[in-house]
Coordinates of N, CA and C in Angstrom, one line a residue:
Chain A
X22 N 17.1 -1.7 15.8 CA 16.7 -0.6 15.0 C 16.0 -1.1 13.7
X23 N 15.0 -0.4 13.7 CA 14.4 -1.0 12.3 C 14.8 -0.2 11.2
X24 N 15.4 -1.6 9.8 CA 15.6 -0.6 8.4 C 15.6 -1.2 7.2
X25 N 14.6 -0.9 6.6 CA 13.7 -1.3 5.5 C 15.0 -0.3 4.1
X26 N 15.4 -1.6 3.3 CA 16.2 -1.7 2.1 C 15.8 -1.9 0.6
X27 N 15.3 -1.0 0.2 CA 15.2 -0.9 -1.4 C 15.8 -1.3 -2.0
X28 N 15.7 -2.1 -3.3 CA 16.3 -2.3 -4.2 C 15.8 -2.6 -5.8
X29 N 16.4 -2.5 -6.9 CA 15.7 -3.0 -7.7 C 15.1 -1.7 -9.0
X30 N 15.1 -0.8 -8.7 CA 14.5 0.1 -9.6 C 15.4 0.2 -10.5
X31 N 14.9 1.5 -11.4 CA 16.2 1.7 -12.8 C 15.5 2.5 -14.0
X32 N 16.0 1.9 -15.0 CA 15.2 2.5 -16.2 C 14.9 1.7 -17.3
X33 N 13.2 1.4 -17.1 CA 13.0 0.1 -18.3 C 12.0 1.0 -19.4
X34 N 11.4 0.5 -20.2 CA 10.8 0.7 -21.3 C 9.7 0.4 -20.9
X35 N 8.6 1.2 -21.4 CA 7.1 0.9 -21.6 C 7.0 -0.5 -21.9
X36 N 6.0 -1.2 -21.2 CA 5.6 -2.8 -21.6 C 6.6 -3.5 -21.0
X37 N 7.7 -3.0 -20.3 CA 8.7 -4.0 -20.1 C 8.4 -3.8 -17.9
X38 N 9.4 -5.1 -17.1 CA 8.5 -5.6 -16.2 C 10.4 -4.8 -15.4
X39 N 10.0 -5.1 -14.2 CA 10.8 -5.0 -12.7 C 10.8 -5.8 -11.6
X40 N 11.3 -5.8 -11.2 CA 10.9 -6.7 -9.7 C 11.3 -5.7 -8.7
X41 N 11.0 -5.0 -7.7 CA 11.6 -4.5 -6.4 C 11.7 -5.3 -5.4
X42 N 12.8 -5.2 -4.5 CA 13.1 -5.9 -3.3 C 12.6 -5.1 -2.3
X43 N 12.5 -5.2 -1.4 CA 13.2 -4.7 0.5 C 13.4 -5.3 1.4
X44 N 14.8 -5.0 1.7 CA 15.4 -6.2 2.5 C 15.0 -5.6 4.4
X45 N 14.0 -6.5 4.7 CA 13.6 -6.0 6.4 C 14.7 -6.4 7.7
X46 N 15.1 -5.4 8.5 CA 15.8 -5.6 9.4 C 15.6 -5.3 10.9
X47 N 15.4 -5.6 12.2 CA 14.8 -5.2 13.4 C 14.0 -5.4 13.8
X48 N 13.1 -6.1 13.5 CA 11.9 -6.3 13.6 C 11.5 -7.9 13.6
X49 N 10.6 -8.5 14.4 CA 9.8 -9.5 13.5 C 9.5 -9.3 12.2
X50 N 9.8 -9.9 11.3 CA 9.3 -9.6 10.1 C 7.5 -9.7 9.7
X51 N 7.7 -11.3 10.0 CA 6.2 -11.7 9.7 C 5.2 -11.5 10.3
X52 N 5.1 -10.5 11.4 CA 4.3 -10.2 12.6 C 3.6 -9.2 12.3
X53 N 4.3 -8.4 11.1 CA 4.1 -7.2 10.5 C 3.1 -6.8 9.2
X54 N 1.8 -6.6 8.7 CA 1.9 -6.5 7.1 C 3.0 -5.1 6.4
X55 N 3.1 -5.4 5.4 CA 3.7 -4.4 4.9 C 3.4 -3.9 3.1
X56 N 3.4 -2.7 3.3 CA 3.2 -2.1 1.8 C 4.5 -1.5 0.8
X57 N 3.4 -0.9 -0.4 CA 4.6 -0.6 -1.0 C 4.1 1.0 -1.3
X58 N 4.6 2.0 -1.4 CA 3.6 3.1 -1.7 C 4.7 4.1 -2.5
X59 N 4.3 4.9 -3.6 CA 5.0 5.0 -4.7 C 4.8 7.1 -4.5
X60 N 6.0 7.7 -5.0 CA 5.9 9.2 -5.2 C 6.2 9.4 -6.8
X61 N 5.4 10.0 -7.3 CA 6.0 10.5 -8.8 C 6.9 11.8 -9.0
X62 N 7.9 12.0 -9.5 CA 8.5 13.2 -9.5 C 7.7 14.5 -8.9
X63 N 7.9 15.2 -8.0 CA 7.3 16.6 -7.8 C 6.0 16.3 -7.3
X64 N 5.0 15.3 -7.1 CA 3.9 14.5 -6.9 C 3.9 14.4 -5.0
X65 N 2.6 13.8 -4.6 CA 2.0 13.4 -3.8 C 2.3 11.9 -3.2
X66 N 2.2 11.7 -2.5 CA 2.3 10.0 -2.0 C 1.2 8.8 -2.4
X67 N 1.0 7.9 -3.0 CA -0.2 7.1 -3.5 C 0.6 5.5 -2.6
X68 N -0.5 5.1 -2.2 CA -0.8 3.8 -1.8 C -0.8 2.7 -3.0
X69 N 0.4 1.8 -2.8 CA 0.5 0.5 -4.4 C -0.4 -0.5 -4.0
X70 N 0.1 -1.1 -3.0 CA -0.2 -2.3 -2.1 C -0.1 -3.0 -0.7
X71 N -0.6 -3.7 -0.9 CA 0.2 -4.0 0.7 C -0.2 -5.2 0.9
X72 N 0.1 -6.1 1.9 CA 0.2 -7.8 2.1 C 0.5 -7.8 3.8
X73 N -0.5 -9.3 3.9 CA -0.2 -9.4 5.5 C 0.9 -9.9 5.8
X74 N 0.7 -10.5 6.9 CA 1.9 -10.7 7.8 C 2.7 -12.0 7.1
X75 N 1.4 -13.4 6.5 CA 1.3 -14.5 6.0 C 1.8 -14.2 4.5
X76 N 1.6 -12.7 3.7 CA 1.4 -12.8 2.9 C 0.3 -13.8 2.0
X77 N -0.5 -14.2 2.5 CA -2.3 -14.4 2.2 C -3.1 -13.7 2.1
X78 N -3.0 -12.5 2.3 CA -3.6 -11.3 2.0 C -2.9 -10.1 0.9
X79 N -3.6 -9.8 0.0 CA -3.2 -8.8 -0.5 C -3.9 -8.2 -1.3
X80 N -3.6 -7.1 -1.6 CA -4.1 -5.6 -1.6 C -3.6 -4.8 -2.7
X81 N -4.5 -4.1 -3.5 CA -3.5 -3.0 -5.2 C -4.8 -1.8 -4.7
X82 N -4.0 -0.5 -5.2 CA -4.5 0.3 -5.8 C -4.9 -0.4 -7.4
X83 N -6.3 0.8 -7.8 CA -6.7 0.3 -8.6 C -5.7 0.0 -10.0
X84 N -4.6 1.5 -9.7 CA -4.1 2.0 -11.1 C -3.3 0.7 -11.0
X85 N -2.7 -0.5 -10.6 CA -1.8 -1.3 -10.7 C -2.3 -2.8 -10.8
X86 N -3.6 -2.5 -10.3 CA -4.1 -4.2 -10.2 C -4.1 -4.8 -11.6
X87 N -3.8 -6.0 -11.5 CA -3.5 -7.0 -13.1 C -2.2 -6.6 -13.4
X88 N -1.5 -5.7 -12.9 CA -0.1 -5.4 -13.6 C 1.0 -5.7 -12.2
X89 N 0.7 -5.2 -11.1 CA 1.8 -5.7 -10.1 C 1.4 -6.5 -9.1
X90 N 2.2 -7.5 -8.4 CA 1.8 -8.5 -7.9 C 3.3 -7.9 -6.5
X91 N 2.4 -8.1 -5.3 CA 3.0 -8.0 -4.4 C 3.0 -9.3 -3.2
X92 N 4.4 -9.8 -2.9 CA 4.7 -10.6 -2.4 C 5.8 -10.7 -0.9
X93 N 6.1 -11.7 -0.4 CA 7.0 -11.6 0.7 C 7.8 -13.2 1.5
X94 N 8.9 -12.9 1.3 CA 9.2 -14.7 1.2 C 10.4 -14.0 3.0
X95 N 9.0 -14.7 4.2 CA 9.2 -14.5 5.6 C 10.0 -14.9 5.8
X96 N 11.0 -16.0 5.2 CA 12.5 -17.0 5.2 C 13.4 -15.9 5.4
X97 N 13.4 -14.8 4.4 CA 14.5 -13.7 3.9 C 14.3 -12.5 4.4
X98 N 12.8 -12.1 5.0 CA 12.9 -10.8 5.7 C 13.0 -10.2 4.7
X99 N 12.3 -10.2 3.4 CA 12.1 -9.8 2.2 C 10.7 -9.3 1.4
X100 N 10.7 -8.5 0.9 CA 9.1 -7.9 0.5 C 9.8 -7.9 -0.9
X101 N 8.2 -8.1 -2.1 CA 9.0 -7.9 -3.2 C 7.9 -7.0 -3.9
X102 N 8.0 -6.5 -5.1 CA 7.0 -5.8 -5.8 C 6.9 -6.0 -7.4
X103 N 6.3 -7.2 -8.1 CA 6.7 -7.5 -9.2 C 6.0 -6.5 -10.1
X104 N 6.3 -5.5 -11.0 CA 6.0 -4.8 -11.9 C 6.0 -5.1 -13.3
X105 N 4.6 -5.4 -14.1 CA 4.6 -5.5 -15.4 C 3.9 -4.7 -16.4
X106 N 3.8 -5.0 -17.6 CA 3.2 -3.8 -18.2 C 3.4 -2.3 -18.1
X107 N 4.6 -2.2 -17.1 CA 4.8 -1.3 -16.8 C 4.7 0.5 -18.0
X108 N 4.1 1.6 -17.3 CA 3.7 2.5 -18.1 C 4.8 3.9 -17.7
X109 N 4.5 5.1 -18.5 CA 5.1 6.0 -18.5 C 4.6 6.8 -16.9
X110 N 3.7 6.4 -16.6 CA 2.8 7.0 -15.1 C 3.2 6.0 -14.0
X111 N 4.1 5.1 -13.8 CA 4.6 4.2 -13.3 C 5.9 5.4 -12.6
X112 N 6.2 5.5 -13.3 CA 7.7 6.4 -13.0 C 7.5 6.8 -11.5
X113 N 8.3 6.5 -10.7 CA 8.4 7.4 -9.3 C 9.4 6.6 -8.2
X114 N 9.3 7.3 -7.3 CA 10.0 6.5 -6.2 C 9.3 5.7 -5.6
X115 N 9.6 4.3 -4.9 CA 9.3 3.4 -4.7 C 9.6 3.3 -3.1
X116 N 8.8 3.0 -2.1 CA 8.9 3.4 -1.0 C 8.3 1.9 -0.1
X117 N 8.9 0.7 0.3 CA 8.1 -0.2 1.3 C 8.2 0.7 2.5
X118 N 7.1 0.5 2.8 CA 6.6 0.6 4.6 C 6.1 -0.1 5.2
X119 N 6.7 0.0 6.3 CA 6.1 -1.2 7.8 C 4.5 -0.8 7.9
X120 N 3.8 -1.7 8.4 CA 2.7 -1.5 8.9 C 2.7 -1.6 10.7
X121 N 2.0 -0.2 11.2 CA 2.1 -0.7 12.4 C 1.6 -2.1 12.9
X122 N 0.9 -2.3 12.2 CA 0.2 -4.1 12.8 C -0.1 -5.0 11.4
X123 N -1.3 -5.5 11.8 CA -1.7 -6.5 10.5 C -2.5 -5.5 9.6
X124 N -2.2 -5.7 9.0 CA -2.8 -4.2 7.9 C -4.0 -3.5 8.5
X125 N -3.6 -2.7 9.6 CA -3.5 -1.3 9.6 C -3.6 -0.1 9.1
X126 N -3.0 -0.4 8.3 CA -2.8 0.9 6.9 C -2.4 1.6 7.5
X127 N -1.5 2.2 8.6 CA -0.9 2.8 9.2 C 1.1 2.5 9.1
X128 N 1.6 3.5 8.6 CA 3.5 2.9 8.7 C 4.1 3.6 9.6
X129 N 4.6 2.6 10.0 CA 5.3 3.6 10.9 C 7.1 3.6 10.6
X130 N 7.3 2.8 9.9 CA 8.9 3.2 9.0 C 8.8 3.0 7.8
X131 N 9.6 3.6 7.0 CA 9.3 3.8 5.2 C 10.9 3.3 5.3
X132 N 11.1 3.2 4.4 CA 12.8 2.8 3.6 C 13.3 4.2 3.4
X133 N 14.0 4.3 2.2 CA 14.5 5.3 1.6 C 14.2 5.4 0.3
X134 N 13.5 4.3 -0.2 CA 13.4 4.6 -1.8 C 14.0 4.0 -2.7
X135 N 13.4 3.7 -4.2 CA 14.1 3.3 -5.1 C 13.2 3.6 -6.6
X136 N 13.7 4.3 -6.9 CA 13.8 5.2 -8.0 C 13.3 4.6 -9.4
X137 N 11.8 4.1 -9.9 CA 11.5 3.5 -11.2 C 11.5 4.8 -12.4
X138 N 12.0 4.7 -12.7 CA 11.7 5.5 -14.6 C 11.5 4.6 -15.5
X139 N 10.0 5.2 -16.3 CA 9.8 3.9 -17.9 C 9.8 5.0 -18.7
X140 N 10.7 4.6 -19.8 CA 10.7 5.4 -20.6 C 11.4 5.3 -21.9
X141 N 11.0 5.4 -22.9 CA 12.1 4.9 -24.3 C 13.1 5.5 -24.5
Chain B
X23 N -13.5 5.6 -3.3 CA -12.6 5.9 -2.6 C -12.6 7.0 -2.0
X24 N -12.3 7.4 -1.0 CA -12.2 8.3 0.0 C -11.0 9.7 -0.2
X25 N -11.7 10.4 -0.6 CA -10.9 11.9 -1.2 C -10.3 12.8 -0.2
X26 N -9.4 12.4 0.2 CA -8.5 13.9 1.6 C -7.9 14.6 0.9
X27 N -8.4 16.2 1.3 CA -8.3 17.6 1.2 C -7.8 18.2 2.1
X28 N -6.3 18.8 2.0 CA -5.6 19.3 2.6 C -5.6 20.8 2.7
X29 N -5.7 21.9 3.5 CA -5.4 23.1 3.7 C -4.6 23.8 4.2
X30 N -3.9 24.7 4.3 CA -3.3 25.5 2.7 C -2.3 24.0 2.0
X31 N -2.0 24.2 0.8 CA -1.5 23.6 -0.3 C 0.1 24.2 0.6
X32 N 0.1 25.4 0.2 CA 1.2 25.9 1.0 C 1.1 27.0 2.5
X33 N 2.4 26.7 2.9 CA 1.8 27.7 4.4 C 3.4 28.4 4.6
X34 N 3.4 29.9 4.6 CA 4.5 30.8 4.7 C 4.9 31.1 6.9
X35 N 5.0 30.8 7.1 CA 5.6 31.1 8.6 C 6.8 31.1 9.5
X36 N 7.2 31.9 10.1 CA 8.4 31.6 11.1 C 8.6 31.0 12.2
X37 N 10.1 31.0 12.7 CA 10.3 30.4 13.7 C 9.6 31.0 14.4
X38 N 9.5 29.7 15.6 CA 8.2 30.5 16.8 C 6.9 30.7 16.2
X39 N 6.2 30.4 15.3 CA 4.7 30.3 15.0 C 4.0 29.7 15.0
X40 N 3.1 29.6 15.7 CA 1.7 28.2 15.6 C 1.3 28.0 14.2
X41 N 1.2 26.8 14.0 CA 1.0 26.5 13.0 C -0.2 25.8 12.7
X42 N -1.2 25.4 11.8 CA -2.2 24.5 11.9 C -2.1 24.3 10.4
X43 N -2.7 22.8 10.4 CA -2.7 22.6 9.4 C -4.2 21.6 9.3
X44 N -5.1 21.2 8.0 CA -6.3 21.1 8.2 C -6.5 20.0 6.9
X45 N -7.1 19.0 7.3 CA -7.2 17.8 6.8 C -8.6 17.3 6.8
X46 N -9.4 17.0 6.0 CA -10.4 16.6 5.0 C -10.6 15.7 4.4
X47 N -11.5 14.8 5.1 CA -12.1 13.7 4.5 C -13.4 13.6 3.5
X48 N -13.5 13.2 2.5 CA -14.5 13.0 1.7 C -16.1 12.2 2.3
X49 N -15.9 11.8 3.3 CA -16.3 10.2 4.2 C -16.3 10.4 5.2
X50 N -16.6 9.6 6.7 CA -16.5 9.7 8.0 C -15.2 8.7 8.2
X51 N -14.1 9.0 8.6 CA -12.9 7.8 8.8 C -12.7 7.6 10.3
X52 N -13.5 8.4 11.3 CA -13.6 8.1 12.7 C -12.3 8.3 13.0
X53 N -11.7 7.7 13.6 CA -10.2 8.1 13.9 C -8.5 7.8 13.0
X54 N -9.2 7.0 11.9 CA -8.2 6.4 11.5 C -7.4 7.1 10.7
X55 N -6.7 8.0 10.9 CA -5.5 9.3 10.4 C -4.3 9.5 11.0
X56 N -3.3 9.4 9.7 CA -2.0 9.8 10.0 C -1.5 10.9 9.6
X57 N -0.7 11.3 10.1 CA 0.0 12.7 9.6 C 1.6 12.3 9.4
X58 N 2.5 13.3 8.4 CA 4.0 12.4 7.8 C 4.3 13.4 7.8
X59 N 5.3 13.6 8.2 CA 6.1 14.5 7.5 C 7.5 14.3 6.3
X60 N 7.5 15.0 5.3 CA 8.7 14.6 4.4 C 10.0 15.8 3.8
X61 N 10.6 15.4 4.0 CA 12.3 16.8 3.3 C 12.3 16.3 2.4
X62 N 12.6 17.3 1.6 CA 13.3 16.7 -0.1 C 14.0 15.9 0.1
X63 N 14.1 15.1 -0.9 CA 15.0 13.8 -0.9 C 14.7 13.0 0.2
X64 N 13.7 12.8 0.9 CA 14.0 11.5 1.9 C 12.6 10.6 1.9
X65 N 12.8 10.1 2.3 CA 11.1 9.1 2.9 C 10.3 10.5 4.3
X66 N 9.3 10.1 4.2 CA 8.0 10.3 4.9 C 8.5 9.4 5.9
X67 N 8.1 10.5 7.8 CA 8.4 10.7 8.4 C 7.0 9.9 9.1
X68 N 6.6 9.3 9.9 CA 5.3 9.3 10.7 C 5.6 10.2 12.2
X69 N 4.5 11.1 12.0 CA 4.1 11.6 13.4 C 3.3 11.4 14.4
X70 N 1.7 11.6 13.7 CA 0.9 11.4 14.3 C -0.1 10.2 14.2
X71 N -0.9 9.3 14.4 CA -1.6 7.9 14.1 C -2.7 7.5 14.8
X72 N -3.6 7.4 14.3 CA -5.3 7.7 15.3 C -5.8 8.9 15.5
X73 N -5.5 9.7 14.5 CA -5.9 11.1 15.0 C -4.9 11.9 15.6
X74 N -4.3 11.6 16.8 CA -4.0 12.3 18.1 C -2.7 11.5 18.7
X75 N -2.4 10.5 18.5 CA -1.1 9.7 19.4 C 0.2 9.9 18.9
X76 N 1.1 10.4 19.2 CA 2.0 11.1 19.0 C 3.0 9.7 18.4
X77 N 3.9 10.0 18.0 CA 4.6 8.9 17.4 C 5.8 8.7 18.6
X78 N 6.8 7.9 18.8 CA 7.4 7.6 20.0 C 8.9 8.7 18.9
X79 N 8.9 9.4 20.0 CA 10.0 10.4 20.2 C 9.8 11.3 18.6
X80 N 8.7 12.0 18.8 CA 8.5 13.0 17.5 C 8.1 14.2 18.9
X81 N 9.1 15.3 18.5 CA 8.7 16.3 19.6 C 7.5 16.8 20.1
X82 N 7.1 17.0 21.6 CA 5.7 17.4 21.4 C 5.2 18.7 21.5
X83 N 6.1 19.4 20.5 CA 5.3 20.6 20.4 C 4.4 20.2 19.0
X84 N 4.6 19.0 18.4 CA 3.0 18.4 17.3 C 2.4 18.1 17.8
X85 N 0.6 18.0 17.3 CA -0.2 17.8 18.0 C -0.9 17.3 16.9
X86 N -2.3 16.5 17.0 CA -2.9 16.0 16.1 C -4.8 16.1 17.0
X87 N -5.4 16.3 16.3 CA -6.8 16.3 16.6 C -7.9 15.9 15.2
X88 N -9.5 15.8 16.2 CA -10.0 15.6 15.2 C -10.8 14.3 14.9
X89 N -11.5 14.0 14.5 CA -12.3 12.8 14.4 C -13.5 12.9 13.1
X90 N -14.3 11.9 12.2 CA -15.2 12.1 11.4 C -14.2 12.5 10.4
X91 N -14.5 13.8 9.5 CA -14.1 14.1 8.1 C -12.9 15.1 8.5
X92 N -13.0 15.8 9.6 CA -12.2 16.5 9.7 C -11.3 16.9 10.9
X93 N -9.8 17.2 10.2 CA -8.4 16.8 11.6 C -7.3 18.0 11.4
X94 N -6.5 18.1 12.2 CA -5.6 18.8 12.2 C -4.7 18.7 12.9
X95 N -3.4 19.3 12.3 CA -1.9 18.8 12.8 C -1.6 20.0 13.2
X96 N -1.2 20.2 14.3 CA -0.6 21.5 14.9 C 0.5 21.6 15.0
X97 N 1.6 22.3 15.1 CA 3.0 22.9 15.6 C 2.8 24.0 16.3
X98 N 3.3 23.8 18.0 CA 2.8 24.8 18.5 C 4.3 25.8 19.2
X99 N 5.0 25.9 18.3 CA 6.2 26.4 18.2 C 7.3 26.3 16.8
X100 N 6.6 26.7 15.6 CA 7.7 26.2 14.8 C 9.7 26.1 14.7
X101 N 9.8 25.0 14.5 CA 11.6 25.3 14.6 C 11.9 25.1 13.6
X102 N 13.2 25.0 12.8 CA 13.8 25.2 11.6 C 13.9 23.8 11.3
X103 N 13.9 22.8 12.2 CA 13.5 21.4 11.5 C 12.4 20.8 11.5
X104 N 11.2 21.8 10.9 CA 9.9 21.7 11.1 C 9.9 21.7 9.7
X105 N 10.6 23.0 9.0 CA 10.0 23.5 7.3 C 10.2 22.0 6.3
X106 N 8.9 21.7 6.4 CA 9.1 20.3 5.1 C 7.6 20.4 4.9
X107 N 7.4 19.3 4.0 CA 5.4 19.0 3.6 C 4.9 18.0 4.7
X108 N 3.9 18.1 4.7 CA 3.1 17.3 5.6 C 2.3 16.8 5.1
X109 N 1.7 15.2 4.9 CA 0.9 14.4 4.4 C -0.2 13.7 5.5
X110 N -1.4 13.8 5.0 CA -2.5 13.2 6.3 C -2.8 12.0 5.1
X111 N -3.0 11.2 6.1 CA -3.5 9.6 5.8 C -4.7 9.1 6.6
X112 N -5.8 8.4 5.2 CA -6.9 7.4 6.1 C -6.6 6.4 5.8
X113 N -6.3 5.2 6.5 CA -6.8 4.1 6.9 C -8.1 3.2 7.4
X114 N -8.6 3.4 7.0 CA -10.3 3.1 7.6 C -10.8 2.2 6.5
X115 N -10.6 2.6 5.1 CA -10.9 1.7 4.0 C -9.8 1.8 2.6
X116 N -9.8 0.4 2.4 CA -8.7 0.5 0.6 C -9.7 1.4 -0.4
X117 N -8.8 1.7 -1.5 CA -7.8 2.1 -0.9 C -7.4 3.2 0.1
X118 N -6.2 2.9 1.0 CA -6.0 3.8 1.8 C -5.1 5.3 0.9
X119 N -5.6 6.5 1.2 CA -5.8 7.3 0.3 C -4.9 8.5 1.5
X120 N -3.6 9.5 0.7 CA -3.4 10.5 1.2 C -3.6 11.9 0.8
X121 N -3.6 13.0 1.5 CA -3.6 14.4 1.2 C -2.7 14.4 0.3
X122 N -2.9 15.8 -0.6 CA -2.1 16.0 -1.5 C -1.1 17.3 -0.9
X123 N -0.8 16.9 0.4 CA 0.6 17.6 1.1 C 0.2 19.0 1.6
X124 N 0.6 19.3 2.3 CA 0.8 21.0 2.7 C 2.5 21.1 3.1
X125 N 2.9 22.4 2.1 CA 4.7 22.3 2.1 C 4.3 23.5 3.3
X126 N 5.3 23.6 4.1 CA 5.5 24.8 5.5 C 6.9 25.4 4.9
X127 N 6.9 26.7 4.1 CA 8.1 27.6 4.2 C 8.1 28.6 4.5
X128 N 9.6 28.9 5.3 CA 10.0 30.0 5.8 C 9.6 31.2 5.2
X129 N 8.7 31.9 5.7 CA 8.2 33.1 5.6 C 9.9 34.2 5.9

């Protein structure tokens, strides 16, 4: 069974950074790319990033590029999502998804989420 | 980037109703569209992928159609664990860009 584990969110301050985890389970890991794609309170779904299977590849929406760096260390079955600069428009839930293949851009499992708030 | 436009924003219906729902591309995306479904409080669900291929074990009274700029997600029987939003997705080019949802409530 595949199941993708969030972690890592909370409540930082404008200008200040995060790291997100997701811990991957069921799956090949590395065979997979995978993204990170974000909800803002009461909001829509937006696409963060995403990375290949090698993690050699990667990928931002515009609103994040220079500010988050997305990564994946294939040893741990682990995706990460480093956040800096982080802004008040940042705030949302945090969501890794599987890619059906090598970026695809298609998921076919999401996690559950992990909850960023910035805010003084 | 590629602008998807969703129709109705919201949609009122009952049990036992066909449903459609109508999806809008800014671009030509040829087949590459997903459809999600989401409940409060949880993650986005995948249903549909390519347009039309059903997701493995998502009931088949959904349906998906459609190709170029414009697609649609059917329910051709609504059930009570149908009422949630529904998000269409293109994949075809970054960024990959989604509707801005259509919620399905109980009329």
């Amino acid at each position: 069974e595949v199941q993708l584990l969030e972690s890592g969110g909370g409540l930082v301050q404008p200008g200040g950074s995060l790291r997100l985890s997701c811990a991957a389970s069921g799956f090949t890991f590395s065979n997979f790319a995978m993204s990170w794609v974000r909800q803002a309170p009461g909001k829509g779904l937006e696409w963060v990033s995403a990375t290949g299977g090698k993690g050699d590849s990667t990928y931002y929406a515009d609103s994040v590029k220079g500010r988050f760096t997305i990564s994946r260390d294939n040893s741990k079955n682990t995706l990460y999502l480093q956040m800096n600069s982080l802004r008040a428009d940042d705030t949302a839930v945090y969501y890794c998804a599987k890619d059906r293949g090598q970026l695809r851009g298609n998921f076919d499992y999401w996690g559950q989420g992990t909850l960023v708030t910035v805010s003084s | 980037d590629i602008q998807m436009t969703q129709s109705p924003s919201t949609l009122s219906a009952s049990v036992g109703d066909r449903v459609t729902i109508t999806c809008r591309a800014s671009q030509s995306i040829s087949i590459w569209l997903a459809w999600y479904q989401q409940k409060p409080g949880k993650a986005p669900k995948s249903l549909i992928y390519k347009a039309s291929s059903l997701e493995t074990g998502v009931p088949s009274r959904f349906s998906g159609s459609g190709s170029g700029t414009e697609f649609t997600l059917t329910i051709s029987s609504l059930q009570p664990d149908d009422f949630a939003t529904y998000y269409c997705q293109q994949y075809t080019s970054y960024p990959w860009t989604f509707g801005q949802g259509t919620k399905v409530e109980i009329k």
